[in-house]
Amino acid sequence: MSENRTRFRLDQRRAPIYEALEQFRQMRVVPFDVPGHKRGRGNPELTAFLGQQCVGVDVNSMKPLDNLCHPVSVIREAEELAADAFGAAHAFLMVGGTTSSVQSMVLTVCKRGDEIILPRNVHRSVLNALVLCGAVPVYVNPEVDKRLGISLGMKREQVAKAIKEHPNAVAVLVNNPTYYGICSDLRAIVKMAHDAGMLCLADEAHGTHFYFGGGSLPVSAMAAGADMASVSMHKSGGSLTQSSLLLIGPNVHPGYVRQIINLTQTTSGSYLLMSSLDISRRNLALRGRQVFHQVADMAEYAREEINAVGGYYAFGKELCNGNSVFDFDTTKLSVHTLDIGLAGIEVYDILRDEYDIQIEFGDIGNILAYLSIGDRPQEIERLVSALAEIKRRYHTDGAGLLSQEYIDPVVAASPQEAFYAPKKSLPLRETEGMVCSEFVMCYPPGIPILAPGERITKEILNYIEYAKAKGCSMTGPEDPDILHLNVLA
């Protein structure tokens, strides 16, 4: 490749997939291929809903537009630009969400029987991957903040102990950050993993903006030396829902990763999703540092105003302790609600139903308002005012409210072994002491309360019933009403 060509490809003002689609649109090609709506003509209601501009570029892979399964032209250029923007050795455009990125990451490093060290408060996509490949989790159970009821990061000494006790583990996986914005000491964990001959993987579903923090936000996985990172561009990066990036460092073979991705990812990659990744990467590369500085400032202002209301606790960097909370993502607006006598999910419902404000999630004790590149100060003011009014109208005694979000699991079998084992369905309360063979979780955030292979305890059953009664959106089991659970026969 010539030096001029290299400079041309690394010009972050370019968006090669978007440019190729624009050129294709102007050519007025007659379509005798899929999709069958034929640029929207065959589905006028869909065209009216989404617009001709959108359905006109909902096209299939073809030579001028490259192929996601084996990119050689514009998609490859877009991946190289993404790798450059994020400081990675290679980047993969993912159209199956960050779930697909996380699963590809785990499947790349793990095979049946391998051990992988990870915190238990991972997204279900991590455990799904273990079901698929047969790897065995070695859990580093996180500490819990007693006041907030939330799980924290992994302590350095916990990781060191797990590595020492499981020297044949293939990798350490880290949340960077957690849903609540809490970060472990990623640089130290990367070094420990590498010193032991292991890889380090990062779930950065909620950390896209770390790559454009300019030192004011926690360290990104690639900057910390991690080997692979799953980056949810559609969350804080501005791309369309279900679009994501998988980043790798220099010690991982990109050709093998592509083969792993192609095991599960669609062969009909959406050009709407890919072009949104391309355009969003360009936007972040050119303006991300300035934009995320403003987002962090808005979040800090919101924290101050919400805490001034009283009763609520919008937590921030004061949680940092140098270890289990090594750093905090200041763009995360997480608010503890129990002191006004309401569960987080109750505040979530009131905000939506009575104030037309949709926040990211509410759980047993907290809410999360997700701030990113599209937020404006006037919306922050509206949220603060609504929370103040909710406190005035609904403040009550909080006696009897649960606070603990995280319960340490008792692992009795590997996720794959339990998922595929003979099973039986029992009424919820009759499952105490049994081994679960399916997932149970509140979504969002999608962190399992129970995963296949874990023993069901009275504490867990109390939590499930309480979360259901409070209105948490429960997912996972075969029984949609979660009146029964599948357990090992």
CSV table of C-alpha atoms in Angstrom, one decimal:
chain,number,residue,atom,x,y,z
A,1,MET,CA,0.0,0.0,0.0
A,2,SER,CA,1.5,3.4,-1.0
A,3,GLU,CA,2.1,6.1,1.6
A,4,ASN,CA,-0.4,8.4,-0.1
A,5,ARG,CA,-3.0,5.7,0.0
A,6,THR,CA,-2.4,5.1,3.7
A,7,ARG,CA,-2.9,8.8,4.5
A,8,PHE,CA,-6.0,8.9,2.4
A,9,ARG,CA,-7.5,6.0,4.3
A,10,LEU,CA,-6.7,7.5,7.7
A,11,ASP,CA,-8.4,10.8,6.9
A,12,GLN,CA,-11.0,10.8,9.6
A,13,ARG,CA,-13.1,13.3,7.6
A,14,ARG,CA,-14.0,10.3,5.3
A,15,ALA,CA,-16.9,7.9,5.6
A,16,PRO,CA,-16.4,5.4,2.8
A,17,ILE,CA,-19.5,3.3,3.3
A,18,TYR,CA,-21.7,6.4,3.4
A,19,GLU,CA,-19.9,7.8,0.3
A,20,ALA,CA,-20.3,4.5,-1.6
A,21,LEU,CA,-24.1,4.4,-0.8
A,22,GLU,CA,-24.5,8.0,-1.9
A,23,GLN,CA,-22.8,7.2,-5.2
A,24,PHE,CA,-24.9,4.0,-5.6
A,25,ARG,CA,-28.1,5.9,-4.9
A,26,GLN,CA,-27.4,8.4,-7.7
A,27,MET,CA,-26.8,5.6,-10.2
A,28,ARG,CA,-30.4,4.5,-10.2
A,29,VAL,CA,-29.5,0.8,-10.6
A,30,VAL,CA,-32.4,-1.5,-11.5
A,31,PRO,CA,-32.7,-4.0,-8.6
A,32,PHE,CA,-33.1,-7.7,-9.4
A,33,ASP,CA,-31.7,-8.7,-6.1
A,34,VAL,CA,-32.8,-8.6,-2.4
A,35,PRO,CA,-34.3,-7.0,-0.4
A,36,GLY,CA,-37.6,-7.7,-2.0
A,37,HIS,CA,-39.1,-4.3,-1.2
A,38,LYS,CA,-37.1,-3.0,-4.2
A,39,ARG,CA,-36.0,0.4,-2.7
A,40,GLY,CA,-39.4,0.7,-1.0
A,41,ARG,CA,-41.6,0.4,-4.1
A,42,GLY,CA,-43.1,-2.9,-2.9
A,43,ASN,CA,-43.9,-1.7,0.6
A,44,PRO,CA,-45.4,1.8,0.4
A,45,GLU,CA,-46.4,1.9,4.1
A,46,LEU,CA,-42.9,1.1,5.2
A,47,THR,CA,-41.5,3.8,2.8
A,48,ALA,CA,-44.0,6.3,4.1
A,49,PHE,CA,-42.9,5.5,7.7
A,50,LEU,CA,-39.2,5.4,7.2
A,51,GLY,CA,-38.8,7.7,4.2
A,52,GLN,CA,-37.4,7.1,0.7
A,53,GLN,CA,-33.9,8.2,1.8
A,54,CYS,CA,-33.8,5.3,4.3
A,55,VAL,CA,-35.4,2.5,2.3
A,56,GLY,CA,-33.5,3.5,-0.8
A,57,VAL,CA,-30.2,2.5,0.8
A,58,ASP,CA,-31.5,-0.6,2.5
A,59,VAL,CA,-29.6,-2.8,0.0
A,60,ASN,CA,-27.8,-6.1,-0.2
A,61,SER,CA,-24.0,-6.7,-0.5
A,62,MET,CA,-22.7,-6.2,-4.0
A,63,LYS,CA,-19.3,-5.6,-5.4
A,64,PRO,CA,-19.3,-1.7,-5.2
A,65,LEU,CA,-20.6,-1.9,-1.6
A,66,ASP,CA,-18.3,-4.7,-0.4
A,67,ASN,CA,-19.3,-7.6,1.9
A,68,LEU,CA,-19.3,-7.6,5.7
A,69,CYS,CA,-18.3,-11.2,5.9
A,70,HIS,CA,-15.1,-10.7,3.8
A,71,PRO,CA,-14.5,-7.0,3.3
A,72,VAL,CA,-12.0,-5.9,0.7
A,73,SER,CA,-13.0,-2.3,-0.2
A,74,VAL,CA,-15.3,0.3,1.4
A,75,ILE,CA,-16.1,-1.8,4.5
A,76,ARG,CA,-12.5,-2.6,5.0
A,77,GLU,CA,-11.6,1.1,4.7
A,78,ALA,CA,-14.3,2.0,7.3
A,79,GLU,CA,-12.9,-0.6,9.7
A,80,GLU,CA,-9.4,0.8,9.3
A,81,LEU,CA,-10.7,4.3,10.0
A,82,ALA,CA,-12.5,3.0,13.1
A,83,ALA,CA,-9.3,1.2,14.3
A,84,ASP,CA,-7.4,4.4,13.8
A,85,ALA,CA,-10.0,6.5,15.6
A,86,PHE,CA,-10.2,4.1,18.6
A,87,GLY,CA,-6.5,3.3,18.8
A,88,ALA,CA,-6.9,-0.4,18.0
A,89,ALA,CA,-4.9,-2.7,15.8
A,90,HIS,CA,-8.1,-3.7,14.0
A,91,ALA,CA,-11.8,-2.9,14.3
A,92,PHE,CA,-14.8,-4.9,13.1
A,93,LEU,CA,-18.2,-3.4,12.2
A,94,MET,CA,-20.9,-5.4,14.1
A,95,VAL,CA,-24.6,-5.4,13.2
A,96,GLY,CA,-25.8,-7.8,15.9
A,97,GLY,CA,-25.5,-5.3,18.7
A,98,THR,CA,-22.8,-5.4,21.4
A,99,THR,CA,-24.2,-8.8,22.4
A,100,SER,CA,-22.7,-10.1,19.1
A,101,SER,CA,-19.4,-8.3,19.9
A,102,VAL,CA,-19.2,-9.7,23.4
A,103,GLN,CA,-20.0,-13.2,22.2
A,104,SER,CA,-17.4,-13.0,19.4
A,105,MET,CA,-14.9,-11.8,21.9
A,106,VAL,CA,-15.4,-14.7,24.3
A,107,LEU,CA,-15.7,-17.3,21.6
A,108,THR,CA,-12.4,-16.1,20.1
A,109,VAL,CA,-10.4,-16.9,23.3
A,110,CYS,CA,-12.4,-19.7,24.8
A,111,LYS,CA,-13.2,-23.3,23.9
A,112,ARG,CA,-14.8,-26.1,25.8
A,113,GLY,CA,-13.4,-26.6,29.3
A,114,ASP,CA,-11.3,-23.4,29.3
A,115,GLU,CA,-11.5,-21.2,32.4
A,116,ILE,CA,-12.2,-17.5,32.1
A,117,ILE,CA,-11.9,-15.1,35.0
A,118,LEU,CA,-14.8,-12.5,35.2
A,119,PRO,CA,-17.0,-10.6,37.5
A,120,ARG,CA,-20.4,-12.1,38.1
A,121,ASN,CA,-22.2,-8.8,37.3
A,122,VAL,CA,-21.6,-9.2,33.6
A,123,HIS,CA,-24.2,-8.8,30.9
A,124,ARG,CA,-26.1,-12.0,29.9
A,125,SER,CA,-24.3,-12.0,26.5
A,126,VAL,CA,-21.1,-13.1,28.3
A,127,LEU,CA,-22.8,-16.0,29.9
A,128,ASN,CA,-24.6,-16.8,26.7
A,129,ALA,CA,-21.2,-17.2,25.1
A,130,LEU,CA,-20.2,-19.6,27.8
A,131,VAL,CA,-23.3,-21.7,27.1
A,132,LEU,CA,-22.3,-21.8,23.4
A,133,CYS,CA,-18.6,-22.7,23.8
A,134,GLY,CA,-18.6,-24.7,27.0
A,135,ALA,CA,-16.0,-22.5,28.9
A,136,VAL,CA,-16.1,-22.4,32.7
A,137,PRO,CA,-16.5,-19.1,34.5
A,138,VAL,CA,-14.2,-18.3,37.5
A,139,TYR,CA,-16.2,-15.5,39.2
A,140,VAL,CA,-14.6,-12.6,41.0
A,141,ASN,CA,-17.6,-11.6,43.1
A,142,PRO,CA,-17.7,-7.9,43.4
A,143,GLU,CA,-18.1,-5.9,46.6
A,144,VAL,CA,-21.4,-4.2,47.1
A,145,ASP,CA,-21.9,-0.6,48.2
A,146,LYS,CA,-24.1,-1.1,51.2
A,147,ARG,CA,-25.9,2.2,50.9
A,148,LEU,CA,-26.6,2.0,47.2
A,149,GLY,CA,-27.0,-1.7,46.9
A,150,ILE,CA,-25.0,-1.9,43.7
A,151,SER,CA,-22.1,-4.1,42.8
A,152,LEU,CA,-18.7,-2.4,42.4
A,153,GLY,CA,-15.6,-3.2,40.3
A,154,MET,CA,-13.1,-6.0,40.7
A,155,LYS,CA,-10.4,-5.5,43.4
A,156,ARG,CA,-6.8,-6.0,42.2
A,157,GLU,CA,-6.1,-8.5,45.0
A,158,GLN,CA,-9.3,-10.5,44.0
A,159,VAL,CA,-8.1,-10.7,40.4
A,160,ALA,CA,-4.5,-11.6,41.5
A,161,LYS,CA,-6.0,-14.4,43.8
A,162,ALA,CA,-8.1,-15.8,40.9
A,163,ILE,CA,-5.2,-15.8,38.6
A,164,LYS,CA,-3.0,-17.6,41.1
A,165,GLU,CA,-5.6,-20.2,41.9
A,166,HIS,CA,-6.5,-20.7,38.2
A,167,PRO,CA,-3.2,-20.4,36.3
A,168,ASN,CA,-4.5,-22.1,33.2
A,169,ALA,CA,-7.4,-19.6,32.7
A,170,VAL,CA,-7.2,-18.2,29.2
A,171,ALA,CA,-8.4,-14.7,29.9
A,172,VAL,CA,-9.7,-12.1,32.3
A,173,LEU,CA,-12.9,-10.1,31.4
A,174,VAL,CA,-13.6,-6.7,32.8
A,175,ASN,CA,-16.6,-4.3,32.7
A,176,ASN,CA,-15.3,-0.9,31.6
A,177,PRO,CA,-17.5,0.6,33.1
A,178,THR,CA,-20.5,-1.1,34.8
A,179,TYR,CA,-24.0,0.2,34.0
A,180,TYR,CA,-23.7,2.5,37.0
A,181,GLY,CA,-20.4,4.0,35.7
A,182,ILE,CA,-18.0,2.2,38.0
A,183,CYS,CA,-14.5,1.2,36.7
A,184,SER,CA,-12.0,-1.3,37.9
A,185,ASP,CA,-8.2,-0.6,37.7
A,186,LEU,CA,-8.0,-1.7,34.1
A,187,ARG,CA,-4.3,-1.0,33.5
A,188,ALA,CA,-3.3,-3.1,36.6
A,189,ILE,CA,-5.7,-6.0,35.6
A,190,VAL,CA,-4.3,-6.0,32.0
A,191,LYS,CA,-0.7,-6.2,33.4
A,192,MET,CA,-1.7,-9.1,35.8
A,193,ALA,CA,-3.4,-11.0,33.0
A,194,HIS,CA,-0.5,-10.5,30.5
A,195,ASP,CA,2.1,-11.4,33.2
A,196,ALA,CA,0.2,-14.7,33.7
A,197,GLY,CA,0.1,-15.4,29.9
A,198,MET,CA,-3.6,-14.6,29.7
A,199,LEU,CA,-5.6,-12.2,27.5
A,200,CYS,CA,-7.6,-9.3,28.9
A,201,LEU,CA,-11.1,-8.6,27.4
A,202,ALA,CA,-13.2,-5.5,28.1
A,203,ASP,CA,-17.0,-5.2,27.9
A,204,GLU,CA,-17.2,-1.5,26.9
A,205,ALA,CA,-20.9,-1.4,26.1
A,206,HIS,CA,-21.2,1.7,28.1
A,207,GLY,CA,-17.7,3.2,27.5
A,208,THR,CA,-17.6,4.4,23.8
A,209,HIS,CA,-17.0,7.9,25.0
A,210,PHE,CA,-13.9,6.9,27.0
A,211,TYR,CA,-12.0,6.9,23.7
A,212,PHE,CA,-12.7,10.6,23.3
A,213,GLY,CA,-12.4,11.8,26.9
A,214,GLY,CA,-9.1,13.5,26.6
A,215,GLY,CA,-8.0,12.4,30.1
A,216,SER,CA,-11.1,13.7,31.8
A,217,LEU,CA,-12.8,10.3,31.6
A,218,PRO,CA,-11.7,6.8,32.7
A,219,VAL,CA,-9.1,5.0,30.5
A,220,SER,CA,-10.3,3.1,27.5
A,221,ALA,CA,-9.6,-0.6,27.0
A,222,MET,CA,-7.3,-0.1,24.0
A,223,ALA,CA,-5.3,2.7,25.8
A,224,ALA,CA,-5.0,0.4,28.9
A,225,GLY,CA,-3.5,-2.4,26.7
A,226,ALA,CA,-6.5,-4.8,26.6
A,227,ASP,CA,-6.5,-7.4,23.9
A,228,MET,CA,-10.2,-7.1,22.9
A,229,ALA,CA,-13.0,-4.7,23.6
A,230,SER,CA,-16.7,-4.6,22.7
A,231,VAL,CA,-17.8,-1.0,22.1
A,232,SER,CA,-21.5,-0.2,21.9
A,233,MET,CA,-21.5,2.7,19.4
A,234,HIS,CA,-25.3,3.0,19.5
A,235,LYS,CA,-25.3,3.8,23.2
A,236,SER,CA,-23.2,6.8,23.7
A,237,GLY,CA,-21.6,7.0,20.2
A,238,GLY,CA,-24.7,8.1,18.3
A,239,SER,CA,-25.1,5.3,15.7
A,240,LEU,CA,-28.3,3.3,15.1
A,241,THR,CA,-29.5,0.8,17.6
A,242,GLN,CA,-27.9,-2.7,17.1
A,243,SER,CA,-24.7,-1.3,15.6
A,244,SER,CA,-21.4,-1.9,17.5
A,245,LEU,CA,-17.6,-2.2,17.2
A,246,LEU,CA,-15.3,-5.0,18.2
A,247,LEU,CA,-11.8,-3.8,18.7
A,248,ILE,CA,-8.6,-5.9,19.0
A,249,GLY,CA,-5.1,-5.2,20.0
A,250,PRO,CA,-1.9,-6.4,18.2
A,251,ASN,CA,-1.7,-9.8,20.0
A,252,VAL,CA,-5.0,-11.1,18.5
A,253,HIS,CA,-5.2,-12.5,15.0
A,254,PRO,CA,-7.8,-10.5,13.0
A,255,GLY,CA,-8.4,-13.3,10.5
A,256,TYR,CA,-9.4,-15.8,13.2
A,257,VAL,CA,-11.6,-13.2,14.8
A,258,ARG,CA,-13.4,-12.7,11.5
A,259,GLN,CA,-14.0,-16.4,11.3
A,260,ILE,CA,-15.5,-16.4,14.8
A,261,ILE,CA,-17.7,-13.5,14.0
A,262,ASN,CA,-19.0,-15.2,10.8
A,263,LEU,CA,-20.1,-18.2,12.8
A,264,THR,CA,-23.0,-16.2,14.3
A,265,GLN,CA,-23.3,-12.8,12.6
A,266,THR,CA,-25.7,-12.4,9.6
A,267,THR,CA,-24.5,-12.8,6.1
A,268,SER,CA,-26.9,-9.9,5.2
A,269,GLY,CA,-25.2,-7.0,7.0
A,270,SER,CA,-27.5,-4.0,7.2
A,271,TYR,CA,-26.1,-1.0,5.3
A,272,LEU,CA,-28.2,1.3,7.4
A,273,LEU,CA,-26.4,0.0,10.5
A,274,MET,CA,-22.9,0.0,8.8
A,275,SER,CA,-23.3,3.5,7.4
A,276,SER,CA,-24.4,4.7,10.8
A,277,LEU,CA,-21.3,3.3,12.3
A,278,ASP,CA,-19.2,5.0,9.6
A,279,ILE,CA,-20.8,8.4,10.0
A,280,SER,CA,-20.8,8.2,13.8
A,281,ARG,CA,-17.1,7.3,13.9
A,282,ARG,CA,-16.4,10.3,11.7
A,283,ASN,CA,-18.4,12.5,14.0
A,284,LEU,CA,-16.6,11.3,17.1
A,285,ALA,CA,-13.2,11.5,15.6
A,286,LEU,CA,-13.8,15.1,14.5
A,287,ARG,CA,-15.9,16.4,17.4
A,288,GLY,CA,-16.0,13.7,20.1
A,289,ARG,CA,-13.6,15.2,22.6
A,290,GLN,CA,-15.5,18.5,22.7
A,291,VAL,CA,-18.9,16.9,22.8
A,292,PHE,CA,-18.2,14.5,25.6
A,293,HIS,CA,-16.6,17.2,27.7
A,294,GLN,CA,-20.0,19.0,27.4
A,295,VAL,CA,-21.9,15.8,28.3
A,296,ALA,CA,-19.8,15.4,31.4
A,297,ASP,CA,-20.4,19.0,32.4
A,298,MET,CA,-24.2,18.5,32.0
A,299,ALA,CA,-24.1,15.4,34.1
A,300,GLU,CA,-22.1,17.1,36.8
A,301,TYR,CA,-24.6,20.0,36.9
A,302,ALA,CA,-27.5,17.6,37.1
A,303,ARG,CA,-25.9,15.8,40.0
A,304,GLU,CA,-25.5,19.0,41.9
A,305,GLU,CA,-29.1,20.1,41.2
A,306,ILE,CA,-30.6,16.7,42.1
A,307,ASN,CA,-28.6,16.4,45.3
A,308,ALA,CA,-29.8,19.9,46.3
A,309,VAL,CA,-33.4,18.7,46.0
A,310,GLY,CA,-32.7,16.4,49.0
A,311,GLY,CA,-33.7,12.8,49.5
A,312,TYR,CA,-32.1,11.6,46.3
A,313,TYR,CA,-28.4,10.8,46.0
A,314,ALA,CA,-26.9,11.3,42.6
A,315,PHE,CA,-23.5,9.7,43.1
A,316,GLY,CA,-20.2,10.5,41.4
A,317,LYS,CA,-16.5,10.5,41.8
A,318,GLU,CA,-16.7,10.6,45.6
A,319,LEU,CA,-17.3,6.8,45.4
A,320,CYS,CA,-13.7,6.3,44.2
A,321,ASN,CA,-11.6,4.4,46.6
A,322,GLY,CA,-8.5,3.5,44.4
A,323,ASN,CA,-9.5,-0.2,44.1
A,324,SER,CA,-13.0,-1.6,43.8
A,325,VAL,CA,-14.1,1.9,42.5
A,326,PHE,CA,-10.9,2.8,40.8
A,327,ASP,CA,-12.6,5.5,38.6
A,328,PHE,CA,-16.0,6.7,37.8
A,329,ASP,CA,-17.6,7.7,34.5
A,330,THR,CA,-18.9,11.2,35.2
A,331,THR,CA,-21.2,11.2,32.2
A,332,LYS,CA,-23.4,8.6,34.0
A,333,LEU,CA,-26.3,10.2,35.9
A,334,SER,CA,-27.2,7.4,38.4
A,335,VAL,CA,-29.5,8.4,41.2
A,336,HIS,CA,-30.3,6.5,44.4
A,337,THR,CA,-34.0,6.8,45.3
A,338,LEU,CA,-34.8,4.7,48.4
A,339,ASP,CA,-34.4,7.7,50.8
A,340,ILE,CA,-37.6,9.2,49.4
A,341,GLY,CA,-39.4,5.9,50.0
A,342,LEU,CA,-39.6,4.8,46.3
A,343,ALA,CA,-37.8,2.0,44.5
A,344,GLY,CA,-35.9,3.1,41.4
A,345,ILE,CA,-38.4,1.3,39.1
A,346,GLU,CA,-41.3,3.2,40.7
A,347,VAL,CA,-39.6,6.6,39.9
A,348,TYR,CA,-38.9,5.3,36.4
A,349,ASP,CA,-42.6,4.5,35.9
A,350,ILE,CA,-43.7,7.9,37.3
A,351,LEU,CA,-41.3,9.8,35.1
A,352,ARG,CA,-42.6,8.0,32.0
A,353,ASP,CA,-46.3,7.9,32.8
A,354,GLU,CA,-46.8,11.3,34.4
A,355,TYR,CA,-43.9,13.5,33.0
A,356,ASP,CA,-43.2,12.0,29.6
A,357,ILE,CA,-39.6,11.5,30.5
A,358,GLN,CA,-38.1,8.2,29.4
A,359,ILE,CA,-34.9,7.3,31.4
A,360,GLU,CA,-32.7,4.3,30.7
A,361,PHE,CA,-33.8,2.1,33.6
A,362,GLY,CA,-35.0,1.9,37.2
A,363,ASP,CA,-34.2,-1.1,39.4
A,364,ILE,CA,-34.7,-1.8,43.1
A,365,GLY,CA,-32.9,1.2,44.5
A,366,ASN,CA,-31.6,3.4,41.6
A,367,ILE,CA,-32.4,5.1,38.3
A,368,LEU,CA,-30.1,5.8,35.4
A,369,ALA,CA,-30.6,8.7,33.1
A,370,TYR,CA,-28.3,8.1,30.1
A,371,LEU,CA,-26.7,11.3,28.9
A,372,SER,CA,-24.9,11.4,25.6
A,373,ILE,CA,-24.2,13.5,22.5
A,374,GLY,CA,-27.9,14.3,21.8
A,375,ASP,CA,-28.8,15.8,25.1
A,376,ARG,CA,-29.4,19.5,25.8
A,377,PRO,CA,-29.4,21.6,29.0
A,378,GLN,CA,-33.2,22.2,28.8
A,379,GLU,CA,-33.9,18.5,29.1
A,380,ILE,CA,-31.7,18.3,32.1
A,381,GLU,CA,-33.7,21.1,33.8
A,382,ARG,CA,-36.9,19.2,33.0
A,383,LEU,CA,-35.6,16.0,34.6
A,384,VAL,CA,-34.5,17.8,37.7
A,385,SER,CA,-37.8,19.6,38.1
A,386,ALA,CA,-39.7,16.4,37.6
A,387,LEU,CA,-37.6,14.6,40.3
A,388,ALA,CA,-38.2,17.5,42.7
A,389,GLU,CA,-42.0,17.3,42.1
A,390,ILE,CA,-42.0,13.5,42.5
A,391,LYS,CA,-40.3,13.9,45.8
A,392,ARG,CA,-42.9,16.5,46.9
A,393,ARG,CA,-45.8,14.4,45.8
A,394,TYR,CA,-44.8,10.8,46.6
A,395,HIS,CA,-42.2,11.1,49.5
A,396,THR,CA,-43.0,8.3,52.0
A,397,ASP,CA,-41.4,6.1,54.6
A,398,GLY,CA,-39.0,3.7,53.0
A,399,ALA,CA,-39.5,0.9,55.5
A,400,GLY,CA,-39.7,-2.5,53.9
A,401,LEU,CA,-37.9,-1.6,50.7
A,402,LEU,CA,-35.1,-3.9,49.5
A,403,SER,CA,-31.8,-2.3,48.6
A,404,GLN,CA,-29.5,-5.1,47.6
A,405,GLU,CA,-29.1,-5.3,43.8
A,406,TYR,CA,-26.4,-8.0,43.7
A,407,ILE,CA,-26.5,-11.4,45.3
A,408,ASP,CA,-23.4,-13.7,45.3
A,409,PRO,CA,-24.2,-16.8,43.3
A,410,VAL,CA,-23.5,-20.4,44.3
A,411,VAL,CA,-22.2,-22.1,41.1
A,412,ALA,CA,-23.0,-25.8,40.9
A,413,ALA,CA,-22.4,-26.5,37.2
A,414,SER,CA,-21.0,-24.8,34.1
A,415,PRO,CA,-23.5,-22.7,32.1
A,416,GLN,CA,-23.4,-25.0,29.1
A,417,GLU,CA,-23.7,-28.2,31.2
A,418,ALA,CA,-26.8,-26.8,33.0
A,419,PHE,CA,-28.4,-25.2,30.0
A,420,TYR,CA,-28.4,-28.5,28.0
A,421,ALA,CA,-29.0,-30.9,30.9
A,422,PRO,CA,-32.3,-32.7,31.4
A,423,LYS,CA,-34.6,-30.3,33.3
A,424,LYS,CA,-38.0,-30.0,34.9
A,425,SER,CA,-40.3,-27.1,35.5
A,426,LEU,CA,-41.3,-26.3,39.1
A,427,PRO,CA,-43.4,-23.6,40.7
A,428,LEU,CA,-41.1,-20.7,41.7
A,429,ARG,CA,-41.2,-21.3,45.5
A,430,GLU,CA,-40.5,-25.0,45.1
A,431,THR,CA,-37.2,-24.4,43.4
A,432,GLU,CA,-35.3,-23.4,46.5
A,433,GLY,CA,-32.1,-25.4,46.8
A,434,MET,CA,-32.3,-26.6,43.2
A,435,VAL,CA,-29.9,-25.8,40.3
A,436,CYS,CA,-31.3,-23.4,37.7
A,437,SER,CA,-31.0,-24.3,34.1
A,438,GLU,CA,-32.1,-20.9,32.6
A,439,PHE,CA,-31.6,-17.2,32.9
A,440,VAL,CA,-33.6,-14.8,35.1
A,441,MET,CA,-32.8,-11.1,34.9
A,442,CYS,CA,-34.2,-7.6,35.0
A,443,TYR,CA,-33.8,-5.9,31.6
A,444,PRO,CA,-32.3,-3.4,31.5
A,445,PRO,CA,-29.6,-3.8,32.7
A,446,GLY,CA,-29.5,-7.5,31.6
A,447,ILE,CA,-27.3,-8.7,34.4
A,448,PRO,CA,-28.6,-12.2,35.4
A,449,ILE,CA,-30.1,-12.7,38.9
A,450,LEU,CA,-29.8,-16.4,38.1
A,451,ALA,CA,-27.8,-18.0,35.3
A,452,PRO,CA,-27.7,-21.7,34.3
A,453,GLY,CA,-25.8,-23.8,36.7
A,454,GLU,CA,-26.4,-21.6,39.8
A,455,ARG,CA,-28.2,-22.8,42.9
A,456,ILE,CA,-31.5,-21.1,43.7
A,457,THR,CA,-31.6,-19.6,47.2
A,458,LYS,CA,-34.4,-18.2,49.3
A,459,GLU,CA,-32.8,-14.8,49.1
A,460,ILE,CA,-32.8,-15.0,45.3
A,461,LEU,CA,-36.5,-16.0,45.2
A,462,ASN,CA,-37.4,-13.1,47.5
A,463,TYR,CA,-35.6,-10.8,45.2
A,464,ILE,CA,-37.4,-12.1,42.1
A,465,GLU,CA,-40.8,-11.8,43.7
A,466,TYR,CA,-40.0,-8.3,45.0
A,467,ALA,CA,-38.7,-7.1,41.6
A,468,LYS,CA,-41.8,-8.4,39.9
A,469,ALA,CA,-44.1,-6.8,42.4
A,470,LYS,CA,-42.3,-3.4,41.9
A,471,GLY,CA,-42.7,-3.6,38.2
A,472,CYS,CA,-39.2,-4.5,37.0
A,473,SER,CA,-39.2,-5.9,33.5
A,474,MET,CA,-38.2,-9.6,34.0
A,475,THR,CA,-36.9,-11.7,31.2
A,476,GLY,CA,-35.1,-15.0,30.5
A,477,PRO,CA,-37.2,-18.0,31.6
A,478,GLU,CA,-39.4,-20.1,29.4
A,479,ASP,CA,-42.4,-19.1,31.5
A,480,PRO,CA,-43.1,-15.5,30.5
A,481,ASP,CA,-44.9,-14.9,33.8
A,482,ILE,CA,-42.0,-16.3,35.8
A,483,LEU,CA,-44.3,-18.4,38.0
A,484,HIS,CA,-42.2,-21.5,37.2
A,485,LEU,CA,-38.5,-22.0,36.7
A,486,ASN,CA,-36.6,-24.8,34.9
A,487,VAL,CA,-34.2,-26.7,37.2
A,488,LEU,CA,-32.0,-29.7,36.7
A,489,ALA,CA,-33.9,-32.9,36.9
